[in-house]
Short mmCIF file of C-alpha atoms and ligand atoms in Angstrom, two decimals:
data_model
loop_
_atom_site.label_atom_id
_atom_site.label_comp_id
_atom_site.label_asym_id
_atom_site.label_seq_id
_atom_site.Cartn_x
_atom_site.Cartn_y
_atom_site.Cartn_z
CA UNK V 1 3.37 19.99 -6.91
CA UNK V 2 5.90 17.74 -8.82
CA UNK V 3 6.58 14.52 -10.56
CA UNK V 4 8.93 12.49 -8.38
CA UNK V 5 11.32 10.42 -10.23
CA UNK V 6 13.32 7.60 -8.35
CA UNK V 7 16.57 7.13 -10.28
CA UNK V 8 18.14 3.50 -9.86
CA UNK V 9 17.50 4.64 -6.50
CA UNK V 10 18.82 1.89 -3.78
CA UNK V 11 19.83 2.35 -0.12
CA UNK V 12 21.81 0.18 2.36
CA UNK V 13 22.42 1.35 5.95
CA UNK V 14 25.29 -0.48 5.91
CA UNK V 15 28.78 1.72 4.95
CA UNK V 16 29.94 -1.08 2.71
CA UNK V 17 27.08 -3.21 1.59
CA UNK V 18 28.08 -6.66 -0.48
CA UNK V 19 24.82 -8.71 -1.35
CA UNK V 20 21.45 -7.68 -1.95
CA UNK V 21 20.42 -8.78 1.17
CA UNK V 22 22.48 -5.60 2.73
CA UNK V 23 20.17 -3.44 1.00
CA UNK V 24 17.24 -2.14 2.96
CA UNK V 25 15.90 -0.83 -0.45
CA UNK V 26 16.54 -3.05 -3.75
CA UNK V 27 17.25 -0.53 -6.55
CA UNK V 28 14.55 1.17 -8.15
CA UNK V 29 13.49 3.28 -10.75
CA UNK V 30 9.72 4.64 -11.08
CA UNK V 31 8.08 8.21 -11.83
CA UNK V 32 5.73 9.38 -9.21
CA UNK V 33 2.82 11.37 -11.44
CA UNK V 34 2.03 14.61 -10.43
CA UNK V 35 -0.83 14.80 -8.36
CA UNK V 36 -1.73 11.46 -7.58
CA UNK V 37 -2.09 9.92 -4.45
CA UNK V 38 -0.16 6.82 -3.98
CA UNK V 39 -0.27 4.35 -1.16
CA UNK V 40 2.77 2.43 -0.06
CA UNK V 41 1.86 -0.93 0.91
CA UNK V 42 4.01 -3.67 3.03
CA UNK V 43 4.58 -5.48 6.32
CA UNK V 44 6.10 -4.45 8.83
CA UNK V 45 9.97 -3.93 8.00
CA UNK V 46 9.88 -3.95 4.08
CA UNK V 47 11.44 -0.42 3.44
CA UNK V 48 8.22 1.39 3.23
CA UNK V 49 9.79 4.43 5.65
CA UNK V 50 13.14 4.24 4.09
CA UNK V 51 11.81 5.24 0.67
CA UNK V 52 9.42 8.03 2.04
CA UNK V 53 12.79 9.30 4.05
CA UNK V 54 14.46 9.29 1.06
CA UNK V 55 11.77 10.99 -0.77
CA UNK V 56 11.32 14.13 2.56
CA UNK V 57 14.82 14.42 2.08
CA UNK V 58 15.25 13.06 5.71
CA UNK V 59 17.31 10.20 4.12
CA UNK V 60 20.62 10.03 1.80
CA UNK V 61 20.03 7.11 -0.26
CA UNK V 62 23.42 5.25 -1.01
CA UNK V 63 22.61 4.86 -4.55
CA UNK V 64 20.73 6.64 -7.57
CA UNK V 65 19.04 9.73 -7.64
CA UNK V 66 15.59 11.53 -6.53
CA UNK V 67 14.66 14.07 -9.34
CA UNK V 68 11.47 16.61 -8.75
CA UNK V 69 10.36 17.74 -12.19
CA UNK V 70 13.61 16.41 -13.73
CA UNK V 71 15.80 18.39 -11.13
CA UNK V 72 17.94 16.33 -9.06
CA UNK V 73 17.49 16.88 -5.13
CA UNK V 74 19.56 14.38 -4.12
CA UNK V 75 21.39 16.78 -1.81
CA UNK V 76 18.72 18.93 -0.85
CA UNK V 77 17.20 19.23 2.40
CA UNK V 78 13.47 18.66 3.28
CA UNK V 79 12.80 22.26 3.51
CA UNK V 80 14.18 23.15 0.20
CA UNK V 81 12.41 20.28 -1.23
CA UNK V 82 9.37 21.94 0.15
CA UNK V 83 7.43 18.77 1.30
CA UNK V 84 5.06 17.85 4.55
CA UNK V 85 5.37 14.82 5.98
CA UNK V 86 3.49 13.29 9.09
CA UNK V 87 4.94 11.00 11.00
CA UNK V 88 3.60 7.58 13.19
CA UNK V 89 3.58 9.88 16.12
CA UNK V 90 2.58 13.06 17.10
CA UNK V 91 5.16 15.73 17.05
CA UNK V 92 3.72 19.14 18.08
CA UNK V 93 4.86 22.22 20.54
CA UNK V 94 3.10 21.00 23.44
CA UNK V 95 3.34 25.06 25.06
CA UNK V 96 1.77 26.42 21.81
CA UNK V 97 -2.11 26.15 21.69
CA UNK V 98 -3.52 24.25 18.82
CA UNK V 99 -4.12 27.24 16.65
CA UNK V 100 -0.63 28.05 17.17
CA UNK V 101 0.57 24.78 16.06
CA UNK V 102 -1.35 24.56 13.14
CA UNK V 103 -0.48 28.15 11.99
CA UNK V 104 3.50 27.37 12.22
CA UNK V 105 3.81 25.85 9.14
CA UNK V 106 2.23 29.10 7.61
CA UNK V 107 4.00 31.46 9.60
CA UNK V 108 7.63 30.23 8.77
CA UNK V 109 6.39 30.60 5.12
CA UNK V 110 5.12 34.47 5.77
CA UNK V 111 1.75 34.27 4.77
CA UNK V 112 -0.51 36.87 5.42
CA UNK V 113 -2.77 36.99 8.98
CA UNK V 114 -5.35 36.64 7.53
CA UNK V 115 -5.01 33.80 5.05
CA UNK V 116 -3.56 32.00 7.67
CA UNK V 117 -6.44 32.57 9.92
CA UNK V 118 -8.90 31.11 7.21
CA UNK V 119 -6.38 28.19 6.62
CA UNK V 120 -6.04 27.44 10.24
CA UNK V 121 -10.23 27.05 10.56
CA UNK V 122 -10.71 24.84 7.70
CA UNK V 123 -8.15 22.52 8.65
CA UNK V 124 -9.29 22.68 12.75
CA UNK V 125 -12.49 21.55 11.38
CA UNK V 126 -11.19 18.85 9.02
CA UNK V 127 -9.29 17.20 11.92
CA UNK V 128 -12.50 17.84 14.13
CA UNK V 129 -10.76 19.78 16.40
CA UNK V 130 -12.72 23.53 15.60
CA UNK V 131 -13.93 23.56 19.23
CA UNK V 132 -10.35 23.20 20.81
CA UNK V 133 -7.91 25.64 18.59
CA UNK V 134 -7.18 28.17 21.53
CA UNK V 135 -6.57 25.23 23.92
CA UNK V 136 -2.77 24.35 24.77
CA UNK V 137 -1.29 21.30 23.23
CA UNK V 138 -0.02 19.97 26.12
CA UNK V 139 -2.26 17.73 28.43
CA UNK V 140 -4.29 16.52 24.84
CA UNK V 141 -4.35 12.57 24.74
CA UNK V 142 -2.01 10.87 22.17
CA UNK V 143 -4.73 11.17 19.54
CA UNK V 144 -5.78 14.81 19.64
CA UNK V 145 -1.73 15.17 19.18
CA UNK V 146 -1.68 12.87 16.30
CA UNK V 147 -4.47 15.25 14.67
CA UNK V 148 -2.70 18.22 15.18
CA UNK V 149 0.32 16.52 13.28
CA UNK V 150 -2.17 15.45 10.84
CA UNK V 151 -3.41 19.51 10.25
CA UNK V 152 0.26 20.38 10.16
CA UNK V 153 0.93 18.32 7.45
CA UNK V 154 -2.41 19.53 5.51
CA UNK V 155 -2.08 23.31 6.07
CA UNK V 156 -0.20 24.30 3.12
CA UNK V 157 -1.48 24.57 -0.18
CA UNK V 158 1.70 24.86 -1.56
CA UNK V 159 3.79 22.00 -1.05
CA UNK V 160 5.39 19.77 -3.64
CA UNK V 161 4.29 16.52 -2.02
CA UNK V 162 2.42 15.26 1.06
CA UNK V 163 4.02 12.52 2.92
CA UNK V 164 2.42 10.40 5.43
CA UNK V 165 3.75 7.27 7.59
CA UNK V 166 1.41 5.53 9.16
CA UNK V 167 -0.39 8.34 10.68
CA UNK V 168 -3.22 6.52 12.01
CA UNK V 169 -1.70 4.49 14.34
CA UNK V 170 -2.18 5.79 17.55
CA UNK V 171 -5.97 6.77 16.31
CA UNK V 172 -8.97 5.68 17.23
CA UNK V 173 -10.78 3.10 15.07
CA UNK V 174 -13.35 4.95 14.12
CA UNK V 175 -12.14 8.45 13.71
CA UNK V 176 -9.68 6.78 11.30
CA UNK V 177 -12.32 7.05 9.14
CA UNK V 178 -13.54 10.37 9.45
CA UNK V 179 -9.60 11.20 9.10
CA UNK V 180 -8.82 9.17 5.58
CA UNK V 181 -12.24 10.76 4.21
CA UNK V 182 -10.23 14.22 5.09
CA UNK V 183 -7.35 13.14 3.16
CA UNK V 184 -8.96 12.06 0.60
CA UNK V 185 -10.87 15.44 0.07
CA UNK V 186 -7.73 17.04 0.34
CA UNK V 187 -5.90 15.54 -2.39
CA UNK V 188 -9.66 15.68 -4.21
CA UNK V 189 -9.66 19.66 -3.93
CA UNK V 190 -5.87 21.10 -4.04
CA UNK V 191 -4.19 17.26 -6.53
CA UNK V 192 -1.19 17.02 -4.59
CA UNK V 193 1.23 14.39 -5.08
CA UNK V 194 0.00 12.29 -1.71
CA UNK V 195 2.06 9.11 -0.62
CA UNK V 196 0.83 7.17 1.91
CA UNK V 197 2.49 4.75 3.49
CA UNK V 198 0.19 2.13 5.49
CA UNK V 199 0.60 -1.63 6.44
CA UNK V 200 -3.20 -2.04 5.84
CA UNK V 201 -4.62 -3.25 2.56
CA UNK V 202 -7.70 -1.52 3.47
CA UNK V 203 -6.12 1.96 3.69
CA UNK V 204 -4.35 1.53 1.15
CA UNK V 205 -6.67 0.31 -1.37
CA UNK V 206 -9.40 3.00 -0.19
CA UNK V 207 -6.82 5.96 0.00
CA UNK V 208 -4.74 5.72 -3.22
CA UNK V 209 -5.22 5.41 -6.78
CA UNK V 210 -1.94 4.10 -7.58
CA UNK V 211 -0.82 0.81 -4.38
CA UNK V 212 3.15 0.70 -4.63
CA UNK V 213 3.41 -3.01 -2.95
CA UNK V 214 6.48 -3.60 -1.29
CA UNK V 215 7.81 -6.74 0.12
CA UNK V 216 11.44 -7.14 1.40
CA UNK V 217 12.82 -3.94 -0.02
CA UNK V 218 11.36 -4.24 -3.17
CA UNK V 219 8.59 -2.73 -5.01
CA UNK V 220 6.74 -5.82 -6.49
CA UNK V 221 4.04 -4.15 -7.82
CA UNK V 222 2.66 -0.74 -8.57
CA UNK V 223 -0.98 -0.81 -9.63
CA UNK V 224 -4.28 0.01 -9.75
CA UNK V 225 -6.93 -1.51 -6.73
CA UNK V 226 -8.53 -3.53 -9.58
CA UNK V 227 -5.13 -4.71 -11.00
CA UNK V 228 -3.66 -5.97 -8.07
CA UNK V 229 -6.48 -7.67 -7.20
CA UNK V 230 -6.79 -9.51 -10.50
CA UNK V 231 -2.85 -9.65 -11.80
CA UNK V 232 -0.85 -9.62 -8.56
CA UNK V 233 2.55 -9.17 -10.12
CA UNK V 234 3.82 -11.12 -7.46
CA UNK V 235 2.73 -14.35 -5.31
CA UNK V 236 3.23 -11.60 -2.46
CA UNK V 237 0.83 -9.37 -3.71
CA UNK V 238 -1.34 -12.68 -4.20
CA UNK V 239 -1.33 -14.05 -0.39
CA UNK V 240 -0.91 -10.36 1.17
CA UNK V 241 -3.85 -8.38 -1.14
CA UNK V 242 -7.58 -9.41 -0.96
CA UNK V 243 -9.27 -11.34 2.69
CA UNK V 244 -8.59 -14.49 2.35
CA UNK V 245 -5.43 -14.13 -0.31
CA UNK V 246 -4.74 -15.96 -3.24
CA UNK V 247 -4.70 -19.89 -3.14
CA UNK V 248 -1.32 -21.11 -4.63
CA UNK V 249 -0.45 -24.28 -5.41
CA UNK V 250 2.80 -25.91 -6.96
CA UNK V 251 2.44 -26.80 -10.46
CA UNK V 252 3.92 -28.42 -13.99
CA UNK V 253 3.42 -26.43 -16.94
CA UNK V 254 2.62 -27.72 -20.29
CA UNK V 255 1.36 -25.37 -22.95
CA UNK V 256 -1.96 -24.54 -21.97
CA UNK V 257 -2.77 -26.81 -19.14
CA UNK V 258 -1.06 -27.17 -15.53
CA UNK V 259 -0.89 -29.81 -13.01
CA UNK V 260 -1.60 -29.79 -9.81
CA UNK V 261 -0.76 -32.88 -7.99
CA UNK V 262 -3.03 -35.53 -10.22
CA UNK V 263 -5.18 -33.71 -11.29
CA UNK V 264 -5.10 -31.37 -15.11
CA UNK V 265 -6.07 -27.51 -15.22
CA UNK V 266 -6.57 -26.07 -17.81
CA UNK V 267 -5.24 -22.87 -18.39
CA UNK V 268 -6.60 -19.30 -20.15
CA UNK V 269 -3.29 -19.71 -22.54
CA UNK V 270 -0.23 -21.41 -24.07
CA UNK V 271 2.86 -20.57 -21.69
CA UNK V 272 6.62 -21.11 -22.92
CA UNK V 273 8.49 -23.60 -21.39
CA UNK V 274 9.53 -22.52 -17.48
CA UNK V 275 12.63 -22.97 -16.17
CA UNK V 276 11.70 -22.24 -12.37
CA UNK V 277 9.63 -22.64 -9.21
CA UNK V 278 6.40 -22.99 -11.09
CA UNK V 279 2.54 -22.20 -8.98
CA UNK V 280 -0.46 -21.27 -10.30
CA UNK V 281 -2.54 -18.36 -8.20
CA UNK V 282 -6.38 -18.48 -7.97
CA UNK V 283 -7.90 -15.99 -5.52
CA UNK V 284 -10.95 -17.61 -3.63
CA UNK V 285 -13.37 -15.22 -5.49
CA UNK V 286 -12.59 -17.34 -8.60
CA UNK V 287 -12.68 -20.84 -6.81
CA UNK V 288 -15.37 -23.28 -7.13
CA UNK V 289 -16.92 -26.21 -5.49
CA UNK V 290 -18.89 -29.03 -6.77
CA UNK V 291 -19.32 -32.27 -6.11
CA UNK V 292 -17.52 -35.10 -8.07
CA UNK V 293 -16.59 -34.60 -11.72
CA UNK V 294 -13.33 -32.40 -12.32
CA UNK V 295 -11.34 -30.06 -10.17
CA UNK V 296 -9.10 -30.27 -7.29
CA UNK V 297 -10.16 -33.37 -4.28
CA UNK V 298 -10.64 -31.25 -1.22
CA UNK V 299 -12.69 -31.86 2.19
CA UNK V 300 -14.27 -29.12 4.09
CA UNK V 301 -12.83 -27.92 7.27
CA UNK V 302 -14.67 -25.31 7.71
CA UNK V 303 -17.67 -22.18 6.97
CA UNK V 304 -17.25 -19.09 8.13
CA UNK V 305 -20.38 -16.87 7.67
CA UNK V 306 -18.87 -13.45 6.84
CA UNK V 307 -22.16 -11.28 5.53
CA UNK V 308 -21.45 -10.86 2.32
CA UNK V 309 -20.25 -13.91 1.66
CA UNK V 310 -19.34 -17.40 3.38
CA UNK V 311 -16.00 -18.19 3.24
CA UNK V 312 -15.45 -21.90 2.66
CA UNK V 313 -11.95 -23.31 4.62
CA UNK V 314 -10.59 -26.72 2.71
CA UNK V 315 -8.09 -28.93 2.77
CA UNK V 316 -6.44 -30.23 -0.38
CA UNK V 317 -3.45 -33.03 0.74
CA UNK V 318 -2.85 -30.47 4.07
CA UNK V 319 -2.10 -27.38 2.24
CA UNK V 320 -5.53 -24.98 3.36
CA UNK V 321 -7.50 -23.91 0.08
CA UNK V 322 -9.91 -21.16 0.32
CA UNK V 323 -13.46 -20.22 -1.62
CA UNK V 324 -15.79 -17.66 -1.64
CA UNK V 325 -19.53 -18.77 -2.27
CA UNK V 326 -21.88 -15.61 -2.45
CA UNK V 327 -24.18 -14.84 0.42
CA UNK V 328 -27.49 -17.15 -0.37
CA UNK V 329 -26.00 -20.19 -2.21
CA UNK V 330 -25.92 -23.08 -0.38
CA UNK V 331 -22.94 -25.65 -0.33
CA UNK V 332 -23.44 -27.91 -2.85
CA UNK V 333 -24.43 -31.62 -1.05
CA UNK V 334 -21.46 -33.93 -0.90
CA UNK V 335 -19.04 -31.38 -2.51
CA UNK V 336 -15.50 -32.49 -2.78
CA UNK V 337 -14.24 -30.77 -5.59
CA UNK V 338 -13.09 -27.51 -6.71
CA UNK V 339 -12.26 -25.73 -10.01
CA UNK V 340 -10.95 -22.06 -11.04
CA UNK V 341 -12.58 -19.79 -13.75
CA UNK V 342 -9.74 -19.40 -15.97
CA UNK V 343 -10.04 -16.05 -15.74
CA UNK V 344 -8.82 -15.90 -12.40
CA UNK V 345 -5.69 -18.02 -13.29
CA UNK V 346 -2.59 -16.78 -13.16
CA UNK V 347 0.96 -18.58 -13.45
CA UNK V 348 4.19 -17.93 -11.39
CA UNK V 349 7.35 -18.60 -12.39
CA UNK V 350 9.77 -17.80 -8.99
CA UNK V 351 7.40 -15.96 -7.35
CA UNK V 352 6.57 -13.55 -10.71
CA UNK V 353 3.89 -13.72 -12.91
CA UNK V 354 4.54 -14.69 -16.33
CA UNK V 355 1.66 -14.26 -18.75
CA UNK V 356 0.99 -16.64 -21.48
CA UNK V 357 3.63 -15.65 -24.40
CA UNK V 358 6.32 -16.80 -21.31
CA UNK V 359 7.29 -13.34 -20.83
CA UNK V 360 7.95 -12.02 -16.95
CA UNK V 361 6.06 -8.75 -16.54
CA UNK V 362 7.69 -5.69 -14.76
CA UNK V 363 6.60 -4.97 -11.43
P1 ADP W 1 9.02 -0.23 7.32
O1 ADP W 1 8.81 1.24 7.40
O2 ADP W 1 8.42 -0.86 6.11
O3 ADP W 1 8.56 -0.94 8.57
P2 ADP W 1 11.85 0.46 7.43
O4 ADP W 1 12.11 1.26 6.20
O5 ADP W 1 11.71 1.19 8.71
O6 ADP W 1 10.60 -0.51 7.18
O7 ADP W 1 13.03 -0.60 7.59
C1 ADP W 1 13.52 -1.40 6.53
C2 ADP W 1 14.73 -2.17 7.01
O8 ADP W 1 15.80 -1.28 7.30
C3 ADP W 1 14.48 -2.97 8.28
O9 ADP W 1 15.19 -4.17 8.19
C4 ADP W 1 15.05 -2.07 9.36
O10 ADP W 1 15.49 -2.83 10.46
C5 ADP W 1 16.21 -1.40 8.65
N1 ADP W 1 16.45 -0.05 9.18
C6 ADP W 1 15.56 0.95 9.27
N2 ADP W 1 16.12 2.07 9.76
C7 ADP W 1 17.42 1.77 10.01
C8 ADP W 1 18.55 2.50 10.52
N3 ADP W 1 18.44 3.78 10.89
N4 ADP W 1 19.72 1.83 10.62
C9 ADP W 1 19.85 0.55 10.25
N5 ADP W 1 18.84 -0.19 9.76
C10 ADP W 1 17.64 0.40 9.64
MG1 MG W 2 7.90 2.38 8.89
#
C-alpha cells in the first residue's frame, strides 16, 4: 500500500498543447493517503480515466510527476508499480475456467497452491460466483465476465493500490449492490488505497471516504460526503452533488447581505468586495416557503411526492427554484415566498466559493 502523490501533474493528448483548453487534465497537485478509498466523481468526459491511467501507469502524463511513497514512477510500468485495476468491461481468458482466471493474478506472483486456493474461494464467493469456479469463461453473459474482472482485481492482498473505472456498468442493478458492499469490505479488512472512479453521486458518496469531484479536467473539489454536500467548493459540485442540486441565483454583494433581483438576503457573514460573476448557492434542503412576508416571490409549478420528502418545483422570474419540505408538513396555504437558513448560504465568486473574509478556498 502507498501514498500517491500527484506532482503538478497535467496531461494533454495533444503533442504540442497551447491553451488550457488542450489539456485533458488541468494541472494538479494532491496526496492520495494511504489506505483510503477515494471515489472519482464527474460526467461523462471530465478526465476521470485519464488520471486513473496515469495513476496504473497505463498513461504518460505530459506534465509533473506521480510519486508512490515519495518515489517517482513516472516511468514505471503498471506491473512494477504493482497496482490492479478493473476496467468498464470485462477482460478475462474466455478458455480458462473461472478458477483459473481468478488464480492468474496469483500465479504470475508465485504464491503458494495452497494460499492461492483459499484466496481464489473467498473471492468466488464475494463476487457470488462460488457455485461456477470450474466452469469455462467463455459462453458467461457480459455480467458474470464483469465479476470475474471484478475478483481479478480483488485477489491480491498485496497491491499498492486498487483501481477501478466504472466497473459496474454492464451490471445488473441490483447486484451492483451486493458488489459495492464487497468492495467496501475489502478495503474495510486489508486498507488499501481504493480509487474509484464512477459518474454516479450515489456510488460515489456510498463507496469512498474521500469524493475527488472533477469537472472539465479539473479537480474542483476533494472532500468529505458531508462537506460537499454543505461547502461545494464549486457551483459544479453545487448543481451536480445532492437530488435536486443546489439553487443558484445571480447576486450583488454588499457586506453581509446579497441581492437577488429586488429582493435583500441576508447573509451568515461580511464578504470583501467581489470583483466577479457573483451567485449565491442554497441547496433545497435549506430552502423555505411561506406565504407573504420576506424571501424570494416564487409560484408553484409543481409537487413531487418522493417518500421521504416532497420536493416542491418553483418558479422565480423563469429560472426553476427547488425546496425540500419533510415528509408530513403540508404546503403552507397561499405560499409565495421563500427564504434560506443562512446556514445553508454560500457565495460564489466565478464559479468558486469564497467564504466570508473574501478569501477563495482551494479545491
Ligand atoms: P472520462 O473518463 O471522465 O469520461 P476521459 O479521461 O476518458 O474522461 O477523457 C477526457 C478527455 O480526453 C475527453 O475530452 C476525451 O475525448 C479525451 N481523450 C480521452 N482519451 C483520449 C485519447 N486516447 N486521445 C485523445 N483524446 C482523448
Ligand atoms: Mg472514463
Amino acid at each position: 500500500m502507498a501514498k500517491i502523490t500527484l506532482d503538478n501533474l497535467a496531461h494533454s493528448y495533444l503533442p504540442n498543447p497551447g491553451s488550457e483548453d488542450d489539456f485533458a487534465l488541468k494541472e494538479l497537485n494532491h496526496d492520495w493517503n494511504d489506505g483510503e478509498a477515494y471515489a472519482l466523481l464527474g460526467s461523462s468526459g471530465c478526465g476521470k480515466s485519464t488520471l486513473l491511467n496515469i495513476i496504473s501507469g497505463l498513461l504518460r502524463p505530459s506534465h509533473g510527476r506521480v510519486l508512490f511513497d515519495g518515489q517517482d514512477v513516472t516511468d514505471q510500468a503498471t506491473a512494477e508499480r504493482n497496482i490492479a485495476q478493473v476496467f468498464q468491461f470485462p477482460v478475462v481468458y474466455d478458455t480458462m475456467s473461472v478458477r483459473d482466471n481468478l488464480a492468474f493474478p496469483l500465479r504470475n506472483r508465485g504464491l503458494p497452491a495452497d494460499e492461492i486456493r483459499k484466496r481464489v474461494q473467498k473471492v468466488g464467493a464475494m463476487i457470488g460466483m462460488e457455485a461456477e469456479l470450474n466452469r469455462k469463461a467463455r459462453g458467461l453473459t457480459a455480467d458474470a465476465k464483469q465479476k470475474i474482472s471484478l475478483g481479478r482485481g480483488m485477489v491480491r492482498e498485496d497491491v499498492n493500490a486498487l483501481l477501478f473505472d466504472e466497473p459496474l456498468t454492464v451490471i445488473d442493478p441490483h447486484m451492483k449492490w451486493e458488489l459495492r458492499t464487497q468492495l467496501k469490505k475489502l478495503h474495510q479488512d486489508f486498507g488499501h488505497t481504493m480509487i474509484y472512479v464512477t459518474h454516479d453521486q450515489t456510488e460515489a458518496l456510498t463507496f469512498a471516504d474521500k469524493v475527488v469531484v472533477m469537472y472539465d479536467g479539473r479537480v474542483v473539489q476533494i472532500g468529505t460526503p458531508q462537506e460537499l454536500f454543505e461547502r461545494p467548493a464549486h457551483t459544479f459540485v453545487g448543481y451536480f452533488i445532492g437530488s435536486p442540486g443546489m439553487n443558484v441565483f445571480d447576486a450583488q454583494l454588499s457586506g453581509a447581505e446579497a441581492r437577488i433581483g429586488d429582493t435583500v438576503v441576508p447573509l451568515p457573514g461580511t464578504y470583501a468586495a467581489t470583483t466577479g460573476k457573483v451567485q449565491l448557492g442554497v441547496r433545497p434542503e435549506f430552502t423555505r416557503l411561506s406565504a407573504g412576508g420576506e424571501g424570494l416571490p416564487v409560484t408553484i409549478r409543481r409537487i413531487e411526492d418522493v417518500g421521504r420528502h416532497k420536493i416542491l418545483r418553483l418558479d422565480w422570474q423563469g429560472q426553476e427554484v427547488n425546496a425540500l419540505l419533510p415528509e408530513g408538513t403540508p404546503v403552507p396555504a397561499g405560499a409565495d415566498r421563500i427564504t434560506f437558513d443562512p446556514e445553508g448560504i454560500n457565495l460564489y465568486e466565478n464559479d468558486w466559493r469564497i467564504s466570508p473574509q473574501g478569501r477563495r478556498e482551494a479545491a
